[in-house]
GROMACS .gro file of C-alpha atoms in nm:
model
  217
    1UNK     CA    1  13.256 -15.182  -3.307
    2UNK     CA    2  13.469 -15.335  -3.583
    3UNK     CA    3  13.320 -15.555  -3.848
    4UNK     CA    4  13.573 -15.798  -3.993
    5UNK     CA    5  13.512 -15.881  -4.355
    6UNK     CA    6  13.715 -16.146  -4.530
    7UNK     CA    7  13.850 -15.998  -4.850
    8UNK     CA    8  13.790 -16.187  -5.174
    9UNK     CA    9  14.008 -15.968  -5.394
   10UNK     CA   10  14.358 -15.905  -5.269
   11UNK     CA   11  14.397 -15.582  -5.463
   12UNK     CA   12  14.183 -15.265  -5.474
   13UNK     CA   13  14.238 -14.958  -5.692
   14UNK     CA   14  14.106 -14.630  -5.555
   15UNK     CA   15  13.990 -14.400  -5.835
   16UNK     CA   16  13.933 -14.035  -5.754
   17UNK     CA   17  13.931 -13.685  -5.898
   18UNK     CA   18  13.768 -13.347  -5.851
   19UNK     CA   19  13.425 -13.251  -5.977
   20UNK     CA   20  13.400 -13.246  -6.356
   21UNK     CA   21  13.719 -13.448  -6.411
   22UNK     CA   22  13.542 -13.737  -6.586
   23UNK     CA   23  13.560 -14.013  -6.323
   24UNK     CA   24  13.248 -14.183  -6.459
   25UNK     CA   25  13.382 -14.204  -6.815
   26UNK     CA   26  13.705 -14.358  -6.688
   27UNK     CA   27  13.536 -14.599  -6.444
   28UNK     CA   28  13.311 -14.712  -6.730
   29UNK     CA   29  13.626 -14.801  -6.925
   30UNK     CA   30  13.741 -15.022  -6.638
   31UNK     CA   31  13.395 -15.178  -6.631
   32UNK     CA   32  13.417 -15.257  -7.001
   33UNK     CA   33  13.743 -15.440  -6.926
   34UNK     CA   34  13.552 -15.666  -6.686
   35UNK     CA   35  13.658 -15.499  -6.364
   36UNK     CA   36  13.414 -15.468  -6.075
   37UNK     CA   37  13.328 -15.104  -6.003
   38UNK     CA   38  13.224 -14.998  -5.652
   39UNK     CA   39  13.100 -14.637  -5.666
   40UNK     CA   40  13.077 -14.450  -5.334
   41UNK     CA   41  12.827 -14.196  -5.474
   42UNK     CA   42  12.590 -14.471  -5.590
   43UNK     CA   43  12.618 -14.645  -5.254
   44UNK     CA   44  12.543 -14.317  -5.075
   45UNK     CA   45  12.209 -14.315  -5.259
   46UNK     CA   46  12.145 -14.684  -5.198
   47UNK     CA   47  12.171 -14.658  -4.818
   48UNK     CA   48  11.876 -14.415  -4.810
   49UNK     CA   49  11.641 -14.600  -5.044
   50UNK     CA   50  11.282 -14.662  -4.922
   51UNK     CA   51  11.263 -14.916  -4.637
   52UNK     CA   52  11.637 -14.890  -4.574
   53UNK     CA   53  11.779 -14.855  -4.224
   54UNK     CA   54  11.920 -14.517  -4.327
   55UNK     CA   55  11.594 -14.367  -4.450
   56UNK     CA   56  11.397 -14.501  -4.153
   57UNK     CA   57  11.641 -14.331  -3.914
   58UNK     CA   58  11.633 -14.004  -4.112
   59UNK     CA   59  11.252 -14.005  -4.113
   60UNK     CA   60  11.239 -14.072  -3.738
   61UNK     CA   61  11.481 -13.785  -3.676
   62UNK     CA   62  11.347 -13.519  -3.913
   63UNK     CA   63  10.983 -13.623  -3.952
   64UNK     CA   64  10.785 -13.743  -4.253
   65UNK     CA   65  10.810 -13.405  -4.428
   66UNK     CA   66  11.163 -13.513  -4.523
   67UNK     CA   67  11.004 -13.755  -4.772
   68UNK     CA   68  10.868 -13.691  -5.120
   69UNK     CA   69  10.513 -13.808  -5.203
   70UNK     CA   70  10.652 -14.133  -5.350
   71UNK     CA   71  10.827 -14.218  -5.020
   72UNK     CA   72  11.181 -14.138  -5.136
   73UNK     CA   73  11.415 -13.897  -4.961
   74UNK     CA   74  11.365 -13.528  -5.034
   75UNK     CA   75  11.733 -13.446  -5.078
   76UNK     CA   76  11.675 -13.076  -5.134
   77UNK     CA   77  11.481 -13.050  -4.808
   78UNK     CA   78  11.748 -13.249  -4.622
   79UNK     CA   79  12.023 -13.022  -4.755
   80UNK     CA   80  11.829 -12.718  -4.632
   81UNK     CA   81  11.789 -12.866  -4.284
   82UNK     CA   82  12.155 -12.954  -4.234
   83UNK     CA   83  12.291 -12.641  -4.404
   84UNK     CA   84  12.188 -12.424  -4.112
   85UNK     CA   85  12.216 -12.680  -3.832
   86UNK     CA   86  12.558 -12.820  -3.743
   87UNK     CA   87  12.425 -13.070  -3.491
   88UNK     CA   88  12.186 -13.219  -3.748
   89UNK     CA   89  12.469 -13.234  -4.000
   90UNK     CA   90  12.691 -13.419  -3.751
   91UNK     CA   91  12.407 -13.656  -3.665
   92UNK     CA   92  12.347 -13.733  -4.034
   93UNK     CA   93  12.717 -13.795  -4.101
   94UNK     CA   94  12.740 -14.023  -3.796
   95UNK     CA   95  12.446 -14.222  -3.934
   96UNK     CA   96  12.541 -14.242  -4.300
   97UNK     CA   97  12.920 -14.273  -4.306
   98UNK     CA   98  12.930 -14.613  -4.130
   99UNK     CA   99  12.647 -14.744  -4.352
  100UNK     CA  100  12.825 -14.626  -4.666
  101UNK     CA  101  13.161 -14.768  -4.564
  102UNK     CA  102  13.013 -15.104  -4.463
  103UNK     CA  103  12.841 -15.134  -4.802
  104UNK     CA  104  13.159 -15.029  -4.986
  105UNK     CA  105  13.362 -15.296  -4.809
  106UNK     CA  106  13.094 -15.560  -4.859
  107UNK     CA  107  13.083 -15.487  -5.232
  108UNK     CA  108  13.463 -15.489  -5.261
  109UNK     CA  109  13.481 -15.819  -5.079
  110UNK     CA  110  13.221 -15.973  -5.310
  111UNK     CA  111  13.390 -15.858  -5.631
  112UNK     CA  112  13.488 -16.143  -5.862
  113UNK     CA  113  13.722 -15.964  -6.106
  114UNK     CA  114  14.103 -15.985  -6.074
  115UNK     CA  115  14.095 -15.652  -5.892
  116UNK     CA  116  13.823 -15.404  -5.796
  117UNK     CA  117  13.795 -15.028  -5.847
  118UNK     CA  118  13.662 -14.807  -5.567
  119UNK     CA  119  13.538 -14.480  -5.718
  120UNK     CA  120  13.514 -14.198  -5.465
  121UNK     CA  121  13.538 -13.822  -5.527
  122UNK     CA  122  13.646 -13.775  -5.163
  123UNK     CA  123  13.873 -14.080  -5.151
  124UNK     CA  124  14.153 -13.895  -4.973
  125UNK     CA  125  13.934 -13.653  -4.777
  126UNK     CA  126  13.731 -13.936  -4.621
  127UNK     CA  127  14.033 -14.166  -4.574
  128UNK     CA  128  13.886 -14.430  -4.801
  129UNK     CA  129  14.230 -14.474  -4.955
  130UNK     CA  130  14.321 -14.684  -4.650
  131UNK     CA  131  14.111 -14.962  -4.806
  132UNK     CA  132  14.304 -14.938  -5.134
  133UNK     CA  133  14.631 -15.092  -5.244
  134UNK     CA  134  14.691 -14.825  -5.509
  135UNK     CA  135  14.530 -14.497  -5.614
  136UNK     CA  136  14.462 -14.336  -5.951
  137UNK     CA  137  14.381 -13.967  -5.987
  138UNK     CA  138  14.175 -13.857  -6.290
  139UNK     CA  139  14.316 -13.513  -6.351
  140UNK     CA  140  14.217 -13.206  -6.554
  141UNK     CA  141  14.301 -12.836  -6.512
  142UNK     CA  142  14.073 -12.643  -6.277
  143UNK     CA  143  13.945 -12.431  -6.567
  144UNK     CA  144  13.825 -12.751  -6.739
  145UNK     CA  145  13.654 -12.869  -6.420
  146UNK     CA  146  13.465 -12.540  -6.398
  147UNK     CA  147  13.360 -12.534  -6.765
  148UNK     CA  148  13.251 -12.900  -6.772
  149UNK     CA  149  13.057 -12.888  -6.447
  150UNK     CA  150  12.883 -12.556  -6.519
  151UNK     CA  151  12.765 -12.694  -6.852
  152UNK     CA  152  12.668 -13.039  -6.719
  153UNK     CA  153  12.480 -12.916  -6.411
  154UNK     CA  154  12.352 -12.591  -6.563
  155UNK     CA  155  12.501 -12.397  -6.275
  156UNK     CA  156  12.719 -12.089  -6.236
  157UNK     CA  157  13.097 -12.090  -6.250
  158UNK     CA  158  13.102 -11.931  -5.904
  159UNK     CA  159  12.907 -12.223  -5.755
  160UNK     CA  160  13.147 -12.471  -5.913
  161UNK     CA  161  13.447 -12.275  -5.783
  162UNK     CA  162  13.295 -12.289  -5.435
  163UNK     CA  163  13.263 -12.670  -5.455
  164UNK     CA  164  13.621 -12.705  -5.579
  165UNK     CA  165  13.746 -12.480  -5.299
  166UNK     CA  166  13.575 -12.702  -5.039
  167UNK     CA  167  13.764 -13.011  -5.157
  168UNK     CA  168  14.128 -13.112  -5.132
  169UNK     CA  169  14.339 -12.909  -5.371
  170UNK     CA  170  14.442 -13.048  -5.707
  171UNK     CA  171  14.809 -13.020  -5.609
  172UNK     CA  172  14.754 -13.216  -5.286
  173UNK     CA  173  14.567 -13.490  -5.473
  174UNK     CA  174  14.847 -13.511  -5.727
  175UNK     CA  175  15.093 -13.548  -5.440
  176UNK     CA  176  14.895 -13.828  -5.273
  177UNK     CA  177  14.801 -14.031  -5.582
  178UNK     CA  178  15.012 -14.326  -5.698
  179UNK     CA  179  14.915 -14.273  -6.064
  180UNK     CA  180  14.771 -13.975  -6.251
  181UNK     CA  181  14.563 -14.005  -6.568
  182UNK     CA  182  14.524 -13.689  -6.775
  183UNK     CA  183  14.162 -13.663  -6.891
  184UNK     CA  184  14.198 -13.329  -7.072
  185UNK     CA  185  14.225 -13.490  -7.418
  186UNK     CA  186  14.036 -13.724  -7.648
  187UNK     CA  187  13.877 -14.029  -7.486
  188UNK     CA  188  14.062 -14.248  -7.737
  189UNK     CA  189  14.398 -14.134  -7.599
  190UNK     CA  190  14.271 -14.171  -7.243
  191UNK     CA  191  14.155 -14.526  -7.323
  192UNK     CA  192  14.494 -14.624  -7.467
  193UNK     CA  193  14.674 -14.517  -7.149
  194UNK     CA  194  14.407 -14.674  -6.930
  195UNK     CA  195  14.454 -15.012  -7.099
  196UNK     CA  196  14.826 -14.991  -7.020
  197UNK     CA  197  14.744 -14.908  -6.658
  198UNK     CA  198  14.496 -15.197  -6.649
  199UNK     CA  199  14.770 -15.440  -6.759
  200UNK     CA  200  14.994 -15.307  -6.483
  201UNK     CA  201  14.718 -15.343  -6.225
  202UNK     CA  202  14.652 -15.701  -6.335
  203UNK     CA  203  15.018 -15.776  -6.266
  204UNK     CA  204  14.998 -15.607  -5.925
  205UNK     CA  205  14.685 -15.807  -5.841
  206UNK     CA  206  14.845 -16.133  -5.957
  207UNK     CA  207  15.155 -16.062  -5.751
  208UNK     CA  208  14.944 -16.002  -5.440
  209UNK     CA  209  14.706 -16.292  -5.497
  210UNK     CA  210  14.880 -16.510  -5.242
  211UNK     CA  211  14.875 -16.229  -4.984
  212UNK     CA  212  14.498 -16.209  -4.934
  213UNK     CA  213  14.405 -15.997  -4.634
  214UNK     CA  214  14.101 -15.872  -4.451
  215UNK     CA  215  13.934 -15.534  -4.481
  216UNK     CA  216  13.838 -15.419  -4.135
  217UNK     CA  217  13.584 -15.145  -4.074
   0.00000   0.00000   0.00000
């Protein structure tokens, strides 16, 4: 079933990048410029909050032992259950992906800034770029991804390499992205280039203002 949502903003920037590339730091810069940020990872957590449709369905499917004592989702337990059970994994994806996408589109449509930024690490992998007018890849060398993530998450380099290997390659992302922002340098330099990109995106948004369209999910 398709849900038609009238789009408020006529222009959406998809922001993506591999693990450890610094997407949050860059999206925060856009936020400081007054741009609405819609973060797919945050929404993925919101759709399974207590009393949500998502968490109620998960609890009914897996039982109450999937919850922590405070009533929130036990993510570690859920990961264990779906790691060894493909049918449960498919069921969970079929439940959550539509909820996440509907919330993403709702938030984009309710944005009030000249354009909106959709932040999604799997923007291309999950075909979320079809909701975007333009895409920006936050890019760093793979060695930087590994070092940053291992330090941030206190995990092994091998685990980080495994995550990177499971995602679209850096080269493929570079090929698909409309713009690439190098984040392997000082944040001051990154910010200078981002402001220039922001000015360009404002012009794109202004140019498309009269061509408002609908996002359909």
